[in-house]
Short mmCIF file of C-alpha atoms in Angstrom, two decimals:
data_model
loop_
_atom_site.label_atom_id
_atom_site.label_comp_id
_atom_site.label_asym_id
_atom_site.label_seq_id
_atom_site.Cartn_x
_atom_site.Cartn_y
_atom_site.Cartn_z
CA ALA A 1 0.00 0.00 0.00
CA THR A 2 0.97 3.63 -0.38
CA PHE A 3 0.08 6.26 2.21
CA ASP A 4 -0.34 10.00 2.42
CA GLU A 5 1.68 12.19 4.79
CA LEU A 6 -0.60 11.31 7.72
CA GLY A 7 -0.51 7.55 7.12
CA TYR A 8 -3.92 7.11 5.48
CA PRO A 9 -3.79 4.57 2.62
CA THR A 10 -4.12 6.11 -0.85
CA SER A 11 -3.80 2.93 -2.90
CA ILE A 12 -3.64 -0.79 -2.24
CA GLU A 13 -2.02 -3.40 -4.46
CA ARG A 14 -3.26 -6.93 -3.83
CA ILE A 15 -0.51 -9.53 -3.97
CA GLU A 16 -1.13 -13.17 -4.79
CA TYR A 17 0.43 -15.54 -2.29
CA GLU A 18 0.41 -19.18 -1.28
CA PRO A 19 -1.51 -19.51 2.03
CA LYS A 20 0.60 -20.90 4.85
CA ILE A 21 0.81 -20.98 8.63
CA PHE A 22 3.34 -18.63 10.23
CA ASP A 23 4.75 -19.31 13.67
CA THR A 24 5.95 -15.74 14.24
CA LEU A 25 4.09 -12.49 13.68
CA VAL A 26 6.09 -9.26 13.74
CA GLY A 27 3.86 -6.21 13.65
CA LEU A 28 5.38 -2.74 13.31
CA VAL A 29 2.42 -0.56 14.09
CA GLY A 30 1.91 3.10 14.94
CA ARG A 31 0.92 4.36 18.36
CA ARG A 32 -2.75 4.37 19.43
CA SER A 33 -3.64 1.97 16.65
CA GLY A 34 -5.23 -0.66 18.89
CA LYS A 35 -2.34 -3.08 18.47
CA SER A 36 -2.78 -4.50 21.98
CA TYR A 37 -6.33 -5.53 21.10
CA VAL A 38 -5.11 -7.21 17.91
CA THR A 39 -2.37 -9.05 19.80
CA CYS A 40 -4.67 -10.17 22.60
CA PHE A 41 -7.36 -11.27 20.12
CA ILE A 42 -4.85 -13.55 18.38
CA ALA A 43 -3.58 -14.84 21.73
CA LEU A 44 -7.13 -15.56 22.96
CA TYR A 45 -7.92 -17.45 19.77
CA GLU A 46 -4.75 -19.54 20.12
CA ILE A 47 -5.45 -20.26 23.79
CA VAL A 48 -9.00 -21.48 23.22
CA PHE A 49 -8.90 -22.92 19.71
CA GLY A 50 -5.20 -23.52 18.96
CA GLY A 51 -5.11 -27.11 20.20
CA HIS A 52 -2.03 -26.45 22.31
CA MET A 53 -3.41 -28.27 25.37
CA ASP A 54 -3.63 -31.63 23.62
CA SER A 55 -2.26 -34.44 25.81
CA GLN A 56 0.25 -35.40 23.14
CA TRP A 57 2.02 -32.07 23.62
CA ILE A 58 1.87 -31.69 27.41
CA LYS A 59 2.10 -34.02 30.39
CA ALA A 60 -0.59 -34.23 33.06
CA GLY A 61 0.02 -31.52 35.64
CA GLN A 62 2.63 -29.71 33.55
CA GLU A 63 2.56 -25.95 34.03
CA VAL A 64 1.56 -24.24 30.80
CA ILE A 65 2.20 -20.51 30.69
CA VAL A 66 1.48 -17.79 28.13
CA PRO A 67 3.78 -14.93 29.13
CA TYR A 68 2.81 -11.36 28.35
CA ILE A 69 6.21 -9.70 28.18
CA ALA A 70 6.44 -5.94 28.02
CA GLN A 71 9.13 -3.33 28.66
CA ASP A 72 7.63 -2.66 32.10
CA LEU A 73 5.18 -4.55 34.28
CA PRO A 74 2.48 -1.82 34.51
CA THR A 75 2.21 -1.85 30.71
CA ALA A 76 2.08 -5.65 30.64
CA ARG A 77 -0.53 -5.66 33.41
CA ALA A 78 -2.80 -3.16 31.62
CA ASN A 79 -2.53 -4.84 28.22
CA MET A 80 -2.93 -8.39 29.52
CA LYS A 81 -6.37 -7.48 30.84
CA VAL A 82 -7.50 -6.92 27.26
CA ILE A 83 -7.60 -10.73 26.93
CA HIS A 84 -10.19 -10.83 29.72
CA ILE A 85 -12.12 -7.91 28.21
CA LEU A 86 -12.36 -9.64 24.83
CA ALA A 87 -13.35 -13.00 26.35
CA SER A 88 -16.01 -11.35 28.50
CA GLU A 89 -17.90 -10.20 25.40
CA VAL A 90 -18.57 -13.81 24.33
CA PRO A 91 -20.38 -16.07 26.85
CA LEU A 92 -18.72 -19.22 25.52
CA LEU A 93 -15.26 -17.74 25.92
CA ARG A 94 -16.06 -16.11 29.26
CA LYS A 95 -16.63 -19.57 30.74
CA GLN A 96 -13.10 -20.65 29.87
CA ILE A 97 -11.61 -18.11 32.32
CA THR A 98 -11.80 -19.43 35.87
CA LYS A 99 -9.77 -16.80 37.68
CA ILE A 100 -8.40 -13.34 37.01
CA GLY A 101 -5.88 -11.53 39.16
CA MET A 102 -3.73 -8.46 38.86
CA ASP A 103 -0.83 -10.32 37.25
CA GLN A 104 -2.42 -13.54 35.97
CA ILE A 105 -5.44 -14.94 34.12
CA GLU A 106 -6.26 -18.62 34.58
CA PHE A 107 -8.02 -20.80 32.05
CA TRP A 108 -9.63 -24.15 32.82
CA ASN A 109 -8.97 -24.14 36.59
CA GLY A 110 -5.35 -23.15 36.14
CA ALA A 111 -4.43 -25.63 33.40
CA LEU A 112 -3.15 -22.65 31.40
CA LYS A 113 -2.15 -19.28 32.77
CA VAL A 114 -1.50 -15.95 31.10
CA GLN A 115 0.82 -13.92 33.26
CA ILE A 116 2.87 -10.76 32.97
CA GLU A 117 6.64 -11.00 32.78
CA PRO A 118 9.55 -8.58 32.36
CA PRO A 119 11.90 -8.95 29.37
CA SER A 120 14.44 -11.11 31.21
CA VAL A 121 16.70 -13.98 30.13
CA LYS A 122 15.20 -15.89 33.08
CA THR A 123 11.67 -15.72 31.65
CA GLY A 124 10.20 -19.07 30.71
CA ARG A 125 12.96 -21.34 31.92
CA GLY A 126 11.30 -24.55 33.10
CA TRP A 127 7.89 -23.68 31.66
CA ALA A 128 5.96 -24.97 28.65
CA MET A 129 4.87 -21.98 26.56
CA PRO A 130 2.78 -22.54 23.41
CA ILE A 131 2.24 -18.81 22.87
CA VAL A 132 4.51 -15.90 23.69
CA ILE A 133 3.48 -12.24 23.57
CA MET A 134 6.37 -9.77 23.22
CA ASP A 135 5.03 -6.23 23.51
CA GLU A 136 6.90 -3.04 22.45
CA VAL A 137 10.08 -4.96 21.60
CA GLY A 138 11.47 -1.85 19.90
CA PHE A 139 11.98 -0.35 23.35
CA TRP A 140 13.69 -3.31 25.00
CA TYR A 141 17.44 -3.38 25.53
CA LYS A 142 19.16 -3.98 22.20
CA THR A 143 22.88 -4.40 22.73
CA ALA A 144 24.50 -7.68 23.73
CA GLU A 145 26.20 -5.91 26.62
CA ALA A 146 22.86 -5.08 28.25
CA ALA A 147 21.65 -7.19 31.16
CA ASN A 148 18.63 -8.56 29.25
CA PRO A 149 18.99 -7.90 25.51
CA ALA A 150 15.94 -8.64 23.36
CA TYR A 151 17.83 -11.36 21.44
CA GLU A 152 18.54 -13.30 24.63
CA VAL A 153 14.99 -12.92 25.91
CA GLN A 154 13.65 -14.35 22.67
CA ARG A 155 16.18 -17.18 22.80
CA ALA A 156 15.06 -18.06 26.34
CA VAL A 157 11.35 -18.22 25.53
CA THR A 158 11.82 -20.00 22.20
CA ALA A 159 13.41 -22.99 23.92
CA SER A 160 10.31 -23.27 26.13
CA GLN A 161 8.13 -23.61 23.03
CA ALA A 162 9.96 -26.58 21.52
CA GLN A 163 7.32 -29.22 22.36
CA PHE A 164 4.48 -27.40 20.58
CA PRO A 165 4.33 -27.97 16.80
CA ASN A 166 1.97 -25.00 16.30
CA ARG A 167 3.74 -22.61 18.66
CA LYS A 168 3.28 -18.88 18.13
CA GLN A 169 5.33 -15.77 18.90
CA LEU A 170 3.51 -12.44 18.71
CA ILE A 171 6.03 -9.60 18.46
CA ILE A 172 4.21 -6.27 18.28
CA SER A 173 5.77 -2.85 18.67
CA SER A 174 6.09 0.68 17.44
CA PRO A 175 9.51 1.08 15.80
CA TYR A 176 12.28 3.04 17.45
CA THR A 177 15.90 3.22 16.29
CA GLU A 178 17.47 1.33 13.37
CA GLU A 179 18.99 -1.41 15.50
CA GLY A 180 18.04 -4.46 17.49
CA LEU A 181 15.71 -7.42 17.10
CA LEU A 182 12.72 -5.53 15.66
CA TYR A 183 14.85 -3.76 13.05
CA ASP A 184 16.44 -7.04 11.97
CA TYR A 185 13.01 -8.56 11.36
CA ASP A 186 11.96 -5.53 9.35
CA HIS A 187 15.17 -5.64 7.31
CA ALA A 188 14.72 -9.36 6.56
CA GLY A 189 11.00 -9.15 5.72
CA THR A 190 8.42 -11.93 5.58
CA ASP A 191 10.16 -15.31 5.28
CA GLY A 192 13.42 -13.37 4.86
CA LYS A 193 12.37 -12.28 1.35
CA ASN A 194 14.49 -9.13 1.51
CA LEU A 195 17.69 -11.14 2.04
CA THR A 196 19.76 -12.71 -0.71
CA ASP A 197 19.45 -16.47 -1.18
CA ASP A 198 23.01 -17.00 0.05
CA ALA A 199 22.58 -14.94 3.22
CA GLU A 200 23.62 -17.03 6.22
CA ASP A 201 20.68 -16.01 8.40
CA LYS A 202 17.92 -16.26 5.77
CA ASP A 203 16.67 -19.62 7.10
CA LYS A 204 15.96 -18.27 10.58
CA TYR A 205 13.24 -16.00 9.19
CA GLU A 206 11.31 -18.88 7.61
CA GLY A 207 7.76 -18.86 8.99
CA THR A 208 7.90 -15.19 10.00
CA LEU A 209 5.20 -12.76 8.86
CA VAL A 210 6.31 -9.12 9.00
CA LEU A 211 3.62 -6.44 8.75
CA ARG A 212 3.83 -2.65 8.97
CA ALA A 213 0.93 -0.25 9.42
CA PRO A 214 0.73 3.46 10.28
CA THR A 215 -1.73 4.46 12.98
CA ALA A 216 -4.25 5.88 10.51
CA CYS A 217 -4.16 2.72 8.41
CA MET A 218 -5.33 0.62 11.37
CA ASP A 219 -8.50 2.72 11.62
CA ASN A 220 -8.99 2.37 15.37
CA PRO A 221 -12.73 2.98 15.84
CA LYS A 222 -12.11 4.68 19.19
CA LEU A 223 -10.17 7.45 17.41
CA ARG A 224 -12.03 7.63 14.12
CA HIS A 225 -13.65 11.05 14.71
CA THR A 226 -10.61 12.82 16.20
CA LEU A 227 -7.59 11.16 14.61
CA ARG A 228 -7.07 13.23 11.46
CA LYS A 229 -7.02 16.52 13.35
CA PHE A 230 -4.74 15.02 16.00
CA LEU A 231 -2.27 13.62 13.43
CA THR A 232 -2.17 16.89 11.49
CA ARG A 233 -1.23 18.80 14.63
CA GLU A 234 1.37 16.27 15.78
CA ARG A 235 3.05 16.18 12.36
CA ALA A 236 3.44 19.97 12.45
CA ARG A 237 4.78 19.95 16.01
CA ASP A 238 7.29 17.10 15.76
CA PRO A 239 7.96 15.77 12.23
CA GLU A 240 10.68 13.26 13.18
CA GLY A 241 8.77 11.95 16.18
CA PHE A 242 5.65 11.74 14.04
CA ASP A 243 7.35 9.42 11.52
CA ARG A 244 8.35 7.06 14.30
CA GLU A 245 5.28 7.17 16.50
CA TYR A 246 2.48 7.31 13.92
CA LEU A 247 3.95 6.26 10.55
CA ALA A 248 5.72 3.24 12.10
CA LYS A 249 9.11 4.18 10.64
CA PHE A 250 12.48 3.58 12.25
CA VAL A 251 14.66 6.59 13.00
CA SER A 252 18.42 6.77 12.88
CA SER A 253 20.20 6.32 16.19
CA ILE A 254 21.78 9.64 17.18
CA SER A 255 24.71 7.72 18.67
CA GLY A 256 25.57 5.90 15.44
CA PHE A 257 28.49 7.18 13.35
CA LEU A 258 27.29 5.12 10.36
CA THR A 259 23.63 4.40 9.78
CA PRO A 260 22.54 0.74 9.57
CA ASP A 261 21.58 1.20 5.89
CA LEU A 262 25.11 2.29 5.04
CA VAL A 263 26.62 -0.62 6.96
CA ILE A 264 24.29 -3.14 5.31
CA GLY A 265 25.00 -1.70 1.87
CA ALA A 266 28.74 -1.97 2.38
CA THR A 267 28.70 -5.52 3.77
CA ASP A 268 29.72 -8.54 1.71
CA VAL A 269 27.88 -11.54 3.11
CA ASN A 270 29.46 -14.94 3.80
CA VAL A 271 33.02 -13.57 3.80
CA LYS A 272 34.91 -15.03 6.75
CA GLU A 273 38.30 -13.60 5.86
CA ARG A 274 39.84 -11.44 3.16
CA THR A 275 43.62 -11.41 2.97
CA LYS A 276 45.81 -8.76 1.43
CA GLN A 277 46.72 -11.23 -1.31
CA ASP A 278 43.03 -11.81 -2.11
CA ASN A 279 42.52 -8.10 -2.49
CA GLU A 280 45.55 -7.70 -4.74
CA ARG A 281 44.33 -10.52 -7.00
CA SER A 282 40.87 -8.95 -7.21
CA GLY A 283 42.35 -5.74 -8.57
CA TRP A 284 40.82 -3.58 -5.85
CA ASN A 285 43.00 -1.01 -4.15
CA TYR A 286 41.91 -1.50 -0.53
CA GLN A 287 43.12 0.69 2.25
CA TYR A 288 43.73 -0.78 5.70
CA ILE A 289 42.72 1.30 8.68
CA GLY A 290 43.16 0.49 12.35
CA VAL A 291 40.56 1.90 14.73
CA MET A 292 39.97 1.80 18.47
CA ASP A 293 36.65 2.20 20.24
CA PRO A 294 37.12 5.02 22.78
CA ALA A 295 34.56 3.36 25.08
#
């Protein structure tokens, strides 16, 4: 689709595709678009109708957890309750919830629990987790030196999903800077289609659906009568912030000397080593520069 300056769609091109089941959804969505409702709707469907509680996947008495992981617990707590709100609107689904607390929702007398969790490498260790909700991943720690980088959190929860053939990861966030887990998914695209066939990491994006939508495109009915005026004002006040918050676009990190696009464009993939002799034979006149990180 193409969009106007506020994010409203101006044209839509329908693309033919082969229907398939994805195990990972990555949604890059603008603020106030109702993305928490979308995420919780999918999670509720998977909990009730996904077949994850079949006895061939879990043992009797095994603790089955659906973690709602967000950058802070108050956000996780508020958004997790959307699952209860959605279920309460349908009598059949309402009966599946047997207990709701501040930090946990129990289904079927505690056979499955949805509970809030921080983005920690300790999350999910020892649990069985058919569904994982990762909220606002763009604002989690990104660097490997951080205490709980997003990559390590995902690695921890993925291992806890191994026994479920139809496991799901729901990764929903507004974009932030051009770095980290969310940016890598966006760069790779659905099924890694943006990567070359010989890219080493192309296979790891198989089964991943990557979607992007500005706030206006999502057409949140709660904002329908006020949104255009609001977006027009915010775009005039803060153009760069508007692109990130409402057009779902990444912004360049102010701390980066070279932007990620420049680094990606200058990178030769699958090159483990390039000797001086290799460069001389190739006919290129490479310069060799030694650098030291002042940090």
